[in-house]
Amino acid sequence: MPSTTSLTTAPETGTARLRPWAAVLALAAATFSVVTTEMLPVGLLTPLGTGLRVSAGTAGLAVTLPGLIAAASAPLLPVAARRADRRTVLCALLLLLTVANLLSALAPHIAVLLFARALVGVCIGGVWAIAAGLGARLMPPHQGGRATALIFSGIAVASVLGVPTGTFLGSLAGWRWAFASLAGVTLAVTAALLLLPPLPPEAPVRLGTFARLLRTPGVGRSLLAVALLVTGHFTAYTYVRPVLDRVPGLGAGTVSTLLLGYGLAGVAGTFAGGALAARDPRRTLLVIAAGLGTVVLLLIPAAGSLTVSAALLVAWGLVYGGVSVSAQTLLSAAAPRAREAGAALFAGVFNTAIALGAFTGGRTADGLGPAAVLGMGGALALLAVPAALSGNATSGSRR
């Protein structure tokens, strides 16, 4: 097995202590970049559709397509690049993301835009699969949980800062400039990734690796719990705007404030979940599943109160913020010798669940209304509790 020695073996000078954290921050910037790029069209659908002379539904493919391709590319890319240095692969993926954003900015036709968004899907799947498990390699064991939480915090910060900023820029200068500016950001992140040390693969990932991993005790059940939890979340959250519209006297400005509060709580939840998962990842995931399902269901009777609905929305963000880091920590504990393969499976399941949740929520909202969306989402999240309980993955302290 290739050596996994990282920067943490350097002499304990001030620079040596700071440089691994700088590398972790670069990985967080990478996750921020791919998630911001993935979700940016959500805030630009109307001008994007107008500019390319397509319907809003057709423009929405710019959101759907990357998620589906990311679900497929997450397990396939580590196989294709199984012998390549992970720093090199990540830099190549961020350069490809830069090209995809530039192509999006210049797209003269919807077909060109969708081709660019397909490239984005490859980058999302690849970055998730590779970056998710690197925190444990870059830092000492007792700091691995904090490093993983920091890497995943890029996802929450993208929701709070990246997408709203891109949407605002699009409203000022046009949607093409929003994508062009994001290309500049991703190019800068590519340079930042040079802070990573050389990272040869721990073990070559082959297609058969995934089959063996799924037979590892606890892994299959943990992935099932993640699938149910994330599907439930996106079933409800994708349609959170019509859910909030049920609250009397709630204006557009208040909705934006509430969603900002949700996003900030998600950032806090990422670090809180990482700290708890470092001690007991399975129990942390159980608490998250039970808490998320309960909060979503409580939003049904809370529709008449702005105060209660706001409190529950913040609680939702806080609980959901810990999902990614606790699930990744649980899978790493279950299969410590196959962290990258576990991260690839996790990314594939997660992105599939996003698409499935949005689809399920749409069908439920159209047929039964916003309250039913909350009921469906909450029920799916609660089903993750017995799935996680039945798994017997290692969950003890990782001190």
mmCIF file of C-alpha atoms in Angstrom:
data_model
loop_
_atom_site.group_PDB
_atom_site.id
_atom_site.type_symbol
_atom_site.label_atom_id
_atom_site.label_comp_id
_atom_site.label_asym_id
_atom_site.label_seq_id
_atom_site.Cartn_x
_atom_site.Cartn_y
_atom_site.Cartn_z
ATOM 1 C CA MET A 1 0.000 0.000 0.000
ATOM 2 C CA PRO A 2 1.425 3.416 -0.902
ATOM 3 C CA SER A 3 2.448 5.597 1.944
ATOM 4 C CA THR A 4 -0.179 8.034 3.228
ATOM 5 C CA THR A 5 2.348 10.187 5.050
ATOM 6 C CA SER A 6 1.224 13.812 4.826
ATOM 7 C CA LEU A 7 2.373 17.223 5.878
ATOM 8 C CA THR A 8 1.643 16.340 9.480
ATOM 9 C CA THR A 9 4.981 14.532 9.653
ATOM 10 C CA ALA A 10 6.897 17.795 9.188
ATOM 11 C CA PRO A 11 8.773 19.315 12.130
ATOM 12 C CA GLU A 12 6.454 21.103 14.546
ATOM 13 C CA THR A 13 7.300 24.642 13.513
ATOM 14 C CA GLY A 14 4.540 27.255 13.248
ATOM 15 C CA THR A 15 4.484 26.918 9.465
ATOM 16 C CA ALA A 16 4.395 23.132 9.649
ATOM 17 C CA ARG A 17 1.409 23.246 11.999
ATOM 18 C CA LEU A 18 -0.498 25.730 9.846
ATOM 19 C CA ARG A 19 0.170 24.245 6.427
ATOM 20 C CA PRO A 20 -2.022 21.110 6.841
ATOM 21 C CA TRP A 21 -4.932 23.334 7.870
ATOM 22 C CA ALA A 22 -4.273 25.518 4.814
ATOM 23 C CA ALA A 23 -4.542 22.367 2.690
ATOM 24 C CA VAL A 24 -7.825 21.453 4.399
ATOM 25 C CA LEU A 25 -9.121 24.991 3.751
ATOM 26 C CA ALA A 26 -8.214 24.553 0.074
ATOM 27 C CA LEU A 27 -10.326 21.386 -0.013
ATOM 28 C CA ALA A 28 -13.191 23.282 1.643
ATOM 29 C CA ALA A 29 -12.840 25.904 -1.098
ATOM 30 C CA ALA A 30 -13.075 23.109 -3.670
ATOM 31 C CA THR A 31 -16.331 21.761 -2.209
ATOM 32 C CA PHE A 32 -17.619 25.354 -2.012
ATOM 33 C CA SER A 33 -16.809 25.851 -5.697
ATOM 34 C CA VAL A 34 -18.497 22.723 -7.008
ATOM 35 C CA VAL A 35 -21.661 23.189 -4.920
ATOM 36 C CA THR A 36 -21.937 26.881 -5.828
ATOM 37 C CA THR A 37 -21.541 25.964 -9.501
ATOM 38 C CA GLU A 38 -24.086 23.150 -9.163
ATOM 39 C CA MET A 39 -26.766 25.303 -7.530
ATOM 40 C CA LEU A 40 -26.156 28.708 -9.179
ATOM 41 C CA PRO A 41 -28.777 28.189 -11.950
ATOM 42 C CA VAL A 42 -31.470 27.900 -9.249
ATOM 43 C CA GLY A 43 -31.222 31.651 -8.693
ATOM 44 C CA LEU A 44 -30.811 32.437 -12.411
ATOM 45 C CA LEU A 45 -33.459 30.245 -14.049
ATOM 46 C CA THR A 46 -35.697 33.060 -15.272
ATOM 47 C CA PRO A 47 -33.006 35.246 -16.925
ATOM 48 C CA LEU A 48 -31.189 32.143 -18.140
ATOM 49 C CA GLY A 49 -34.323 30.826 -19.859
ATOM 50 C CA THR A 50 -35.063 34.248 -21.337
ATOM 51 C CA GLY A 51 -31.518 34.679 -22.597
ATOM 52 C CA LEU A 52 -31.454 31.283 -24.310
ATOM 53 C CA ARG A 53 -35.121 31.463 -25.420
ATOM 54 C CA VAL A 54 -36.228 28.314 -23.619
ATOM 55 C CA SER A 55 -38.928 27.580 -21.047
ATOM 56 C CA ALA A 56 -38.235 27.565 -17.312
ATOM 57 C CA GLY A 57 -38.693 23.805 -17.317
ATOM 58 C CA THR A 58 -36.041 23.347 -19.992
ATOM 59 C CA ALA A 59 -33.698 25.757 -18.205
ATOM 60 C CA GLY A 60 -34.210 23.653 -15.080
ATOM 61 C CA LEU A 61 -32.284 20.850 -16.769
ATOM 62 C CA ALA A 62 -29.193 22.903 -15.934
ATOM 63 C CA VAL A 63 -29.813 21.874 -12.315
ATOM 64 C CA THR A 64 -31.040 18.317 -12.838
ATOM 65 C CA LEU A 65 -28.373 17.140 -15.295
ATOM 66 C CA PRO A 66 -25.256 17.806 -13.148
ATOM 67 C CA GLY A 67 -26.750 15.953 -10.184
ATOM 68 C CA LEU A 68 -27.501 12.844 -12.213
ATOM 69 C CA ILE A 69 -24.057 12.812 -13.832
ATOM 70 C CA ALA A 70 -22.397 13.429 -10.461
ATOM 71 C CA ALA A 71 -24.145 10.352 -9.068
ATOM 72 C CA ALA A 72 -22.624 8.225 -11.854
ATOM 73 C CA SER A 73 -19.195 9.850 -11.974
ATOM 74 C CA ALA A 74 -18.543 9.689 -8.214
ATOM 75 C CA PRO A 75 -17.802 5.933 -8.208
ATOM 76 C CA LEU A 76 -16.413 5.800 -11.758
ATOM 77 C CA LEU A 77 -13.825 8.579 -11.635
ATOM 78 C CA PRO A 78 -11.734 7.061 -8.801
ATOM 79 C CA VAL A 79 -11.635 3.848 -10.838
ATOM 80 C CA ALA A 80 -10.527 5.672 -13.981
ATOM 81 C CA ALA A 81 -7.850 7.626 -12.061
ATOM 82 C CA ARG A 82 -6.957 4.887 -9.609
ATOM 83 C CA ARG A 83 -3.182 5.304 -9.965
ATOM 84 C CA ALA A 84 -3.040 9.102 -10.211
ATOM 85 C CA ASP A 85 -1.925 11.420 -7.426
ATOM 86 C CA ARG A 86 -5.044 12.870 -5.761
ATOM 87 C CA ARG A 87 -3.664 16.407 -5.772
ATOM 88 C CA THR A 88 -3.222 16.187 -9.541
ATOM 89 C CA VAL A 89 -6.733 14.808 -10.022
ATOM 90 C CA LEU A 90 -8.317 17.554 -7.901
ATOM 91 C CA CYS A 91 -6.424 20.283 -9.748
ATOM 92 C CA ALA A 92 -7.535 18.800 -13.089
ATOM 93 C CA LEU A 93 -11.167 18.691 -11.898
ATOM 94 C CA LEU A 94 -11.089 22.341 -10.791
ATOM 95 C CA LEU A 95 -9.554 23.355 -14.120
ATOM 96 C CA LEU A 96 -12.343 21.457 -15.883
ATOM 97 C CA LEU A 97 -14.853 23.275 -13.666
ATOM 98 C CA THR A 98 -13.294 26.584 -14.724
ATOM 99 C CA VAL A 99 -13.710 25.624 -18.383
ATOM 100 C CA ALA A 100 -17.316 24.536 -17.753
ATOM 101 C CA ASN A 101 -18.177 27.866 -16.125
ATOM 102 C CA LEU A 102 -16.584 29.827 -18.973
ATOM 103 C CA LEU A 103 -18.456 27.713 -21.502
ATOM 104 C CA SER A 104 -21.689 28.357 -19.594
ATOM 105 C CA ALA A 105 -21.031 32.089 -19.671
ATOM 106 C CA LEU A 106 -20.479 32.027 -23.453
ATOM 107 C CA ALA A 107 -23.172 29.472 -24.349
ATOM 108 C CA PRO A 108 -25.116 30.613 -27.448
ATOM 109 C CA HIS A 109 -27.664 27.770 -27.200
ATOM 110 C CA ILE A 110 -29.207 25.583 -24.527
ATOM 111 C CA ALA A 111 -27.414 22.520 -25.936
ATOM 112 C CA VAL A 112 -24.033 24.158 -25.304
ATOM 113 C CA LEU A 113 -25.087 25.108 -21.786
ATOM 114 C CA LEU A 114 -26.215 21.560 -21.017
ATOM 115 C CA PHE A 115 -22.916 20.178 -22.323
ATOM 116 C CA ALA A 116 -21.102 22.534 -19.959
ATOM 117 C CA ARG A 117 -23.380 21.479 -17.100
ATOM 118 C CA ALA A 118 -22.617 17.819 -17.863
ATOM 119 C CA LEU A 119 -18.934 18.641 -17.333
ATOM 120 C CA VAL A 120 -19.936 20.254 -14.031
ATOM 121 C CA GLY A 121 -21.539 16.948 -12.997
ATOM 122 C CA VAL A 122 -18.258 15.106 -13.605
ATOM 123 C CA CYS A 123 -16.457 17.649 -11.412
ATOM 124 C CA ILE A 124 -19.019 17.421 -8.609
ATOM 125 C CA GLY A 125 -18.837 13.642 -8.426
ATOM 126 C CA GLY A 126 -15.051 13.577 -8.650
ATOM 127 C CA VAL A 127 -14.382 16.266 -6.048
ATOM 128 C CA TRP A 128 -16.835 14.746 -3.577
ATOM 129 C CA ALA A 129 -15.422 11.254 -4.022
ATOM 130 C CA ILE A 130 -11.798 12.276 -3.578
ATOM 131 C CA ALA A 131 -11.887 15.258 -1.198
ATOM 132 C CA ALA A 132 -14.303 13.769 1.348
ATOM 133 C CA GLY A 133 -11.826 11.263 2.737
ATOM 134 C CA LEU A 134 -8.684 13.396 2.678
ATOM 135 C CA GLY A 135 -9.159 15.100 6.037
ATOM 136 C CA ALA A 136 -8.064 11.934 7.812
ATOM 137 C CA ARG A 137 -4.926 11.770 5.663
ATOM 138 C CA LEU A 138 -3.888 15.382 6.070
ATOM 139 C CA MET A 139 -4.328 15.626 9.841
ATOM 140 C CA PRO A 140 -3.461 13.489 12.890
ATOM 141 C CA PRO A 141 -6.195 11.018 13.929
ATOM 142 C CA HIS A 142 -7.498 13.195 16.772
ATOM 143 C CA GLN A 143 -8.045 16.099 14.352
ATOM 144 C CA GLY A 144 -9.454 14.094 11.449
ATOM 145 C CA GLY A 145 -13.070 14.764 12.421
ATOM 146 C CA ARG A 146 -12.542 18.526 12.585
ATOM 147 C CA ALA A 147 -10.748 18.471 9.239
ATOM 148 C CA THR A 148 -13.582 16.496 7.599
ATOM 149 C CA ALA A 149 -16.130 18.936 9.053
ATOM 150 C CA LEU A 150 -14.168 21.863 7.620
ATOM 151 C CA ILE A 151 -14.035 20.241 4.183
ATOM 152 C CA PHE A 152 -17.800 19.696 4.211
ATOM 153 C CA SER A 153 -18.448 23.212 5.514
ATOM 154 C CA GLY A 154 -17.808 24.388 1.961
ATOM 155 C CA ILE A 155 -21.205 22.885 1.059
ATOM 156 C CA ALA A 156 -23.072 24.930 3.666
ATOM 157 C CA VAL A 157 -21.124 28.111 2.926
ATOM 158 C CA ALA A 158 -22.023 27.716 -0.755
ATOM 159 C CA SER A 159 -25.717 27.871 0.205
ATOM 160 C CA VAL A 160 -25.235 30.856 2.521
ATOM 161 C CA LEU A 161 -22.733 32.886 0.512
ATOM 162 C CA GLY A 162 -21.894 31.436 -2.896
ATOM 163 C CA VAL A 163 -25.310 30.997 -4.526
ATOM 164 C CA PRO A 164 -26.864 34.244 -3.147
ATOM 165 C CA THR A 165 -23.798 36.238 -4.239
ATOM 166 C CA GLY A 166 -23.886 34.724 -7.717
ATOM 167 C CA THR A 167 -27.615 35.393 -7.962
ATOM 168 C CA PHE A 168 -27.114 39.016 -6.895
ATOM 169 C CA LEU A 169 -24.333 39.483 -9.440
ATOM 170 C CA GLY A 170 -26.578 37.979 -12.097
ATOM 171 C CA SER A 171 -29.311 40.492 -11.276
ATOM 172 C CA LEU A 172 -26.827 43.375 -11.616
ATOM 173 C CA ALA A 173 -24.753 42.358 -14.628
ATOM 174 C CA GLY A 174 -26.568 39.422 -16.199
ATOM 175 C CA TRP A 175 -26.392 35.655 -15.783
ATOM 176 C CA ARG A 176 -23.394 35.294 -18.109
ATOM 177 C CA TRP A 177 -21.244 37.470 -15.842
ATOM 178 C CA ALA A 178 -22.283 35.371 -12.845
ATOM 179 C CA PHE A 179 -20.844 32.258 -14.502
ATOM 180 C CA ALA A 180 -17.768 34.141 -15.731
ATOM 181 C CA SER A 181 -17.033 35.413 -12.215
ATOM 182 C CA LEU A 182 -17.423 31.915 -10.834
ATOM 183 C CA ALA A 183 -14.847 30.741 -13.390
ATOM 184 C CA GLY A 184 -12.389 33.178 -11.821
ATOM 185 C CA VAL A 185 -13.140 31.764 -8.383
ATOM 186 C CA THR A 186 -12.606 28.170 -9.501
ATOM 187 C CA LEU A 187 -9.314 29.087 -11.164
ATOM 188 C CA ALA A 188 -8.110 30.626 -7.896
ATOM 189 C CA VAL A 189 -9.140 27.471 -6.028
ATOM 190 C CA THR A 190 -7.115 25.399 -8.504
ATOM 191 C CA ALA A 191 -4.044 27.389 -7.481
ATOM 192 C CA ALA A 192 -4.906 26.971 -3.791
ATOM 193 C CA LEU A 193 -4.998 23.189 -4.193
ATOM 194 C CA LEU A 194 -1.255 23.290 -4.814
ATOM 195 C CA LEU A 195 -1.010 23.634 -1.018
ATOM 196 C CA LEU A 196 -1.846 19.950 -0.812
ATOM 197 C CA PRO A 197 1.065 17.567 -0.371
ATOM 198 C CA PRO A 198 1.550 14.753 -2.874
ATOM 199 C CA LEU A 199 -1.289 12.289 -2.204
ATOM 200 C CA PRO A 200 -0.773 8.942 -3.928
ATOM 201 C CA PRO A 201 -3.859 6.705 -3.806
ATOM 202 C CA GLU A 202 -4.067 4.640 -0.617
ATOM 203 C CA ALA A 203 -5.092 1.617 -2.685
ATOM 204 C CA PRO A 204 -6.195 1.453 -6.332
ATOM 205 C CA VAL A 205 -10.005 1.599 -6.576
ATOM 206 C CA ARG A 206 -11.557 -0.927 -8.937
ATOM 207 C CA LEU A 207 -15.180 -1.709 -9.668
ATOM 208 C CA GLY A 208 -14.896 -4.857 -7.573
ATOM 209 C CA THR A 209 -13.825 -2.715 -4.629
ATOM 210 C CA PHE A 210 -17.363 -1.338 -4.342
ATOM 211 C CA ALA A 211 -18.919 -4.804 -4.247
ATOM 212 C CA ARG A 212 -16.542 -5.874 -1.473
ATOM 213 C CA LEU A 213 -17.186 -2.640 0.391
ATOM 214 C CA LEU A 214 -20.944 -3.150 0.299
ATOM 215 C CA ARG A 215 -20.425 -6.546 1.930
ATOM 216 C CA THR A 216 -18.492 -4.936 4.793
ATOM 217 C CA PRO A 217 -20.597 -5.009 7.981
ATOM 218 C CA GLY A 218 -22.451 -1.758 8.481
ATOM 219 C CA VAL A 219 -21.659 -0.113 5.136
ATOM 220 C CA GLY A 220 -24.794 -1.096 3.199
ATOM 221 C CA ARG A 221 -27.134 -0.170 6.043
ATOM 222 C CA SER A 222 -25.337 3.117 6.599
ATOM 223 C CA LEU A 223 -25.718 4.024 2.925
ATOM 224 C CA LEU A 224 -29.404 3.093 3.085
ATOM 225 C CA ALA A 225 -29.834 5.392 6.069
ATOM 226 C CA VAL A 226 -28.100 8.206 4.163
ATOM 227 C CA ALA A 227 -30.303 7.604 1.102
ATOM 228 C CA LEU A 228 -33.512 7.787 3.151
ATOM 229 C CA LEU A 229 -32.365 10.801 5.146
ATOM 230 C CA VAL A 230 -31.181 12.859 2.166
ATOM 231 C CA THR A 231 -34.192 11.898 0.030
ATOM 232 C CA GLY A 232 -36.484 12.973 2.857
ATOM 233 C CA HIS A 233 -34.656 16.252 3.306
ATOM 234 C CA PHE A 234 -34.759 17.224 -0.364
ATOM 235 C CA THR A 235 -38.360 16.027 -0.739
ATOM 236 C CA ALA A 236 -39.298 18.754 1.731
ATOM 237 C CA TYR A 237 -36.576 21.386 1.287
ATOM 238 C CA THR A 238 -36.797 21.679 -2.499
ATOM 239 C CA TYR A 239 -40.325 23.031 -1.964
ATOM 240 C CA VAL A 240 -39.663 25.015 1.199
ATOM 241 C CA ARG A 241 -40.820 28.268 -0.437
ATOM 242 C CA PRO A 242 -44.455 27.138 -0.941
ATOM 243 C CA VAL A 243 -44.297 25.633 2.547
ATOM 244 C CA LEU A 244 -43.305 29.010 4.020
ATOM 245 C CA ASP A 245 -45.912 30.794 1.911
ATOM 246 C CA ARG A 246 -48.563 29.151 4.118
ATOM 247 C CA VAL A 247 -47.427 31.281 7.080
ATOM 248 C CA PRO A 248 -49.683 34.361 7.428
ATOM 249 C CA GLY A 249 -48.080 37.733 6.659
ATOM 250 C CA LEU A 250 -44.795 36.291 5.404
ATOM 251 C CA GLY A 251 -43.281 38.529 2.713
ATOM 252 C CA ALA A 252 -40.495 37.821 0.248
ATOM 253 C CA GLY A 253 -37.964 39.708 2.370
ATOM 254 C CA THR A 254 -38.812 37.647 5.429
ATOM 255 C CA VAL A 255 -38.464 34.427 3.449
ATOM 256 C CA SER A 256 -34.953 35.458 2.365
ATOM 257 C CA THR A 257 -34.042 36.218 5.981
ATOM 258 C CA LEU A 258 -35.384 32.866 7.149
ATOM 259 C CA LEU A 259 -33.432 30.995 4.480
ATOM 260 C CA LEU A 260 -30.284 32.902 5.453
ATOM 261 C CA GLY A 261 -30.871 31.822 9.056
ATOM 262 C CA TYR A 262 -31.305 28.247 7.849
ATOM 263 C CA GLY A 263 -27.996 28.426 5.963
ATOM 264 C CA LEU A 264 -26.053 29.931 8.871
ATOM 265 C CA ALA A 265 -27.447 27.245 11.161
ATOM 266 C CA GLY A 266 -26.296 24.672 8.615
ATOM 267 C CA VAL A 267 -22.713 25.931 8.866
ATOM 268 C CA ALA A 268 -22.850 25.635 12.664
ATOM 269 C CA GLY A 269 -24.438 22.185 12.360
ATOM 270 C CA THR A 270 -21.589 20.976 10.144
ATOM 271 C CA PHE A 271 -18.993 21.665 12.827
ATOM 272 C CA ALA A 272 -21.209 20.439 15.673
ATOM 273 C CA GLY A 273 -21.936 17.245 13.752
ATOM 274 C CA GLY A 274 -18.246 16.759 13.032
ATOM 275 C CA ALA A 275 -17.336 17.090 16.716
ATOM 276 C CA LEU A 276 -20.016 14.601 17.776
ATOM 277 C CA ALA A 277 -19.287 12.179 14.941
ATOM 278 C CA ALA A 278 -15.620 12.066 15.915
ATOM 279 C CA ARG A 279 -16.764 10.362 19.141
ATOM 280 C CA ASP A 280 -19.668 8.233 17.894
ATOM 281 C CA PRO A 281 -20.684 8.626 14.238
ATOM 282 C CA ARG A 282 -23.531 6.097 14.247
ATOM 283 C CA ARG A 283 -25.249 7.640 17.260
ATOM 284 C CA THR A 284 -24.775 11.098 15.750
ATOM 285 C CA LEU A 285 -26.452 10.004 12.508
ATOM 286 C CA LEU A 286 -29.311 8.474 14.510
ATOM 287 C CA VAL A 287 -29.881 11.722 16.400
ATOM 288 C CA ILE A 288 -29.764 13.694 13.139
ATOM 289 C CA ALA A 289 -32.295 11.418 11.427
ATOM 290 C CA ALA A 290 -34.691 11.501 14.373
ATOM 291 C CA GLY A 291 -34.273 15.257 14.814
ATOM 292 C CA LEU A 292 -34.679 16.133 11.142
ATOM 293 C CA GLY A 293 -37.771 13.966 10.703
ATOM 294 C CA THR A 294 -39.370 15.433 13.828
ATOM 295 C CA VAL A 295 -38.615 19.057 12.913
ATOM 296 C CA VAL A 296 -39.989 18.660 9.377
ATOM 297 C CA LEU A 297 -43.195 17.045 10.644
ATOM 298 C CA LEU A 298 -43.656 19.774 13.282
ATOM 299 C CA LEU A 299 -43.660 22.389 10.522
ATOM 300 C CA ILE A 300 -47.090 21.075 9.451
ATOM 301 C CA PRO A 301 -49.001 22.301 12.528
ATOM 302 C CA ALA A 302 -46.674 25.322 12.888
ATOM 303 C CA ALA A 303 -47.995 26.969 9.700
ATOM 304 C CA GLY A 304 -50.049 29.481 11.682
ATOM 305 C CA SER A 305 -47.090 30.923 13.620
ATOM 306 C CA LEU A 306 -44.183 32.848 12.126
ATOM 307 C CA THR A 307 -42.139 32.548 15.329
ATOM 308 C CA VAL A 308 -42.515 28.784 15.603
ATOM 309 C CA SER A 309 -41.948 28.243 11.878
ATOM 310 C CA ALA A 310 -38.775 30.372 11.989
ATOM 311 C CA ALA A 311 -37.439 28.472 15.007
ATOM 312 C CA LEU A 312 -38.134 25.129 13.347
ATOM 313 C CA LEU A 313 -36.478 26.221 10.095
ATOM 314 C CA VAL A 314 -33.301 27.205 11.966
ATOM 315 C CA ALA A 315 -33.407 23.877 13.839
ATOM 316 C CA TRP A 316 -33.778 22.119 10.480
ATOM 317 C CA GLY A 317 -30.634 23.811 9.163
ATOM 318 C CA LEU A 318 -28.698 23.010 12.335
ATOM 319 C CA VAL A 319 -29.628 19.320 12.237
ATOM 320 C CA TYR A 320 -29.163 18.823 8.500
ATOM 321 C CA GLY A 321 -25.787 20.555 8.569
ATOM 322 C CA GLY A 322 -24.301 17.512 10.294
ATOM 323 C CA VAL A 323 -25.510 14.913 7.784
ATOM 324 C CA SER A 324 -22.574 14.893 5.355
ATOM 325 C CA VAL A 325 -19.772 14.905 7.918
ATOM 326 C CA SER A 326 -21.369 12.324 10.247
ATOM 327 C CA ALA A 327 -22.216 9.959 7.390
ATOM 328 C CA GLN A 328 -18.723 10.226 5.904
ATOM 329 C CA THR A 329 -17.153 9.663 9.326
ATOM 330 C CA LEU A 330 -19.359 6.602 9.864
ATOM 331 C CA LEU A 331 -18.345 5.088 6.527
ATOM 332 C CA SER A 332 -14.672 5.790 7.207
ATOM 333 C CA ALA A 333 -15.002 4.030 10.571
ATOM 334 C CA ALA A 334 -16.705 1.041 8.945
ATOM 335 C CA ALA A 335 -14.068 0.690 6.217
ATOM 336 C CA PRO A 336 -10.883 2.510 7.289
ATOM 337 C CA ARG A 337 -8.814 0.804 4.565
ATOM 338 C CA ALA A 338 -11.163 1.894 1.763
ATOM 339 C CA ARG A 339 -11.878 5.533 2.606
ATOM 340 C CA GLU A 340 -11.876 6.761 -0.990
ATOM 341 C CA ALA A 341 -14.121 3.955 -2.237
ATOM 342 C CA GLY A 342 -16.462 4.674 0.671
ATOM 343 C CA ALA A 343 -16.467 8.381 -0.162
ATOM 344 C CA ALA A 344 -17.220 7.573 -3.811
ATOM 345 C CA LEU A 345 -20.179 5.376 -2.862
ATOM 346 C CA PHE A 346 -21.359 8.026 -0.429
ATOM 347 C CA ALA A 347 -21.206 10.749 -3.093
ATOM 348 C CA GLY A 348 -23.070 8.565 -5.601
ATOM 349 C CA VAL A 349 -25.829 7.726 -3.108
ATOM 350 C CA PHE A 350 -26.052 11.336 -1.891
ATOM 351 C CA ASN A 351 -26.457 12.846 -5.362
ATOM 352 C CA THR A 352 -28.958 10.183 -6.406
ATOM 353 C CA ALA A 353 -30.959 10.956 -3.262
ATOM 354 C CA ILE A 354 -30.946 14.673 -4.115
ATOM 355 C CA ALA A 355 -32.496 13.991 -7.523
ATOM 356 C CA LEU A 356 -34.951 11.446 -6.103
ATOM 357 C CA GLY A 357 -35.975 13.789 -3.300
ATOM 358 C CA ALA A 358 -36.627 16.697 -5.675
ATOM 359 C CA PHE A 359 -38.661 14.404 -7.952
ATOM 360 C CA THR A 360 -40.655 12.927 -5.051
ATOM 361 C CA GLY A 361 -41.325 16.361 -3.604
ATOM 362 C CA GLY A 362 -42.523 17.669 -6.956
ATOM 363 C CA ARG A 363 -44.970 14.841 -7.494
ATOM 364 C CA THR A 364 -46.237 15.130 -3.918
ATOM 365 C CA ALA A 365 -46.588 18.931 -4.076
ATOM 366 C CA ASP A 366 -48.478 18.801 -7.367
ATOM 367 C CA GLY A 367 -50.852 16.101 -6.168
ATOM 368 C CA LEU A 368 -51.364 16.780 -2.459
ATOM 369 C CA GLY A 369 -49.919 20.178 -1.578
ATOM 370 C CA PRO A 370 -47.193 21.625 0.700
ATOM 371 C CA ALA A 371 -48.305 19.938 3.924
ATOM 372 C CA ALA A 372 -48.050 16.527 2.261
ATOM 373 C CA VAL A 373 -44.511 17.391 1.112
ATOM 374 C CA LEU A 374 -43.536 17.932 4.738
ATOM 375 C CA GLY A 375 -45.247 14.701 5.769
ATOM 376 C CA MET A 376 -43.469 12.680 3.085
ATOM 377 C CA GLY A 377 -40.081 14.254 3.785
ATOM 378 C CA GLY A 378 -40.369 13.801 7.547
ATOM 379 C CA ALA A 379 -41.488 10.184 7.222
ATOM 380 C CA LEU A 380 -38.576 9.279 4.933
ATOM 381 C CA ALA A 381 -36.104 10.895 7.338
ATOM 382 C CA LEU A 382 -37.520 8.944 10.275
ATOM 383 C CA LEU A 383 -37.197 5.695 8.290
ATOM 384 C CA ALA A 384 -33.448 6.323 8.354
ATOM 385 C CA VAL A 385 -33.465 5.689 12.119
ATOM 386 C CA PRO A 386 -34.129 1.901 11.974
ATOM 387 C CA ALA A 387 -31.823 1.628 8.953
ATOM 388 C CA ALA A 388 -28.947 3.188 10.905
ATOM 389 C CA LEU A 389 -29.801 1.186 14.039
ATOM 390 C CA SER A 390 -29.581 -2.092 12.161
ATOM 391 C CA GLY A 391 -26.090 -1.289 10.906
ATOM 392 C CA ASN A 392 -23.231 -2.512 13.051
ATOM 393 C CA ALA A 393 -20.483 -0.297 11.730
ATOM 394 C CA THR A 394 -17.714 0.665 14.068
ATOM 395 C CA SER A 395 -18.917 3.709 15.952
ATOM 396 C CA GLY A 396 -16.710 4.006 18.923
ATOM 397 C CA SER A 397 -14.475 6.824 19.880
ATOM 398 C CA ARG A 398 -11.861 7.790 17.340
ATOM 399 C CA ARG A 399 -9.567 9.604 19.741
#
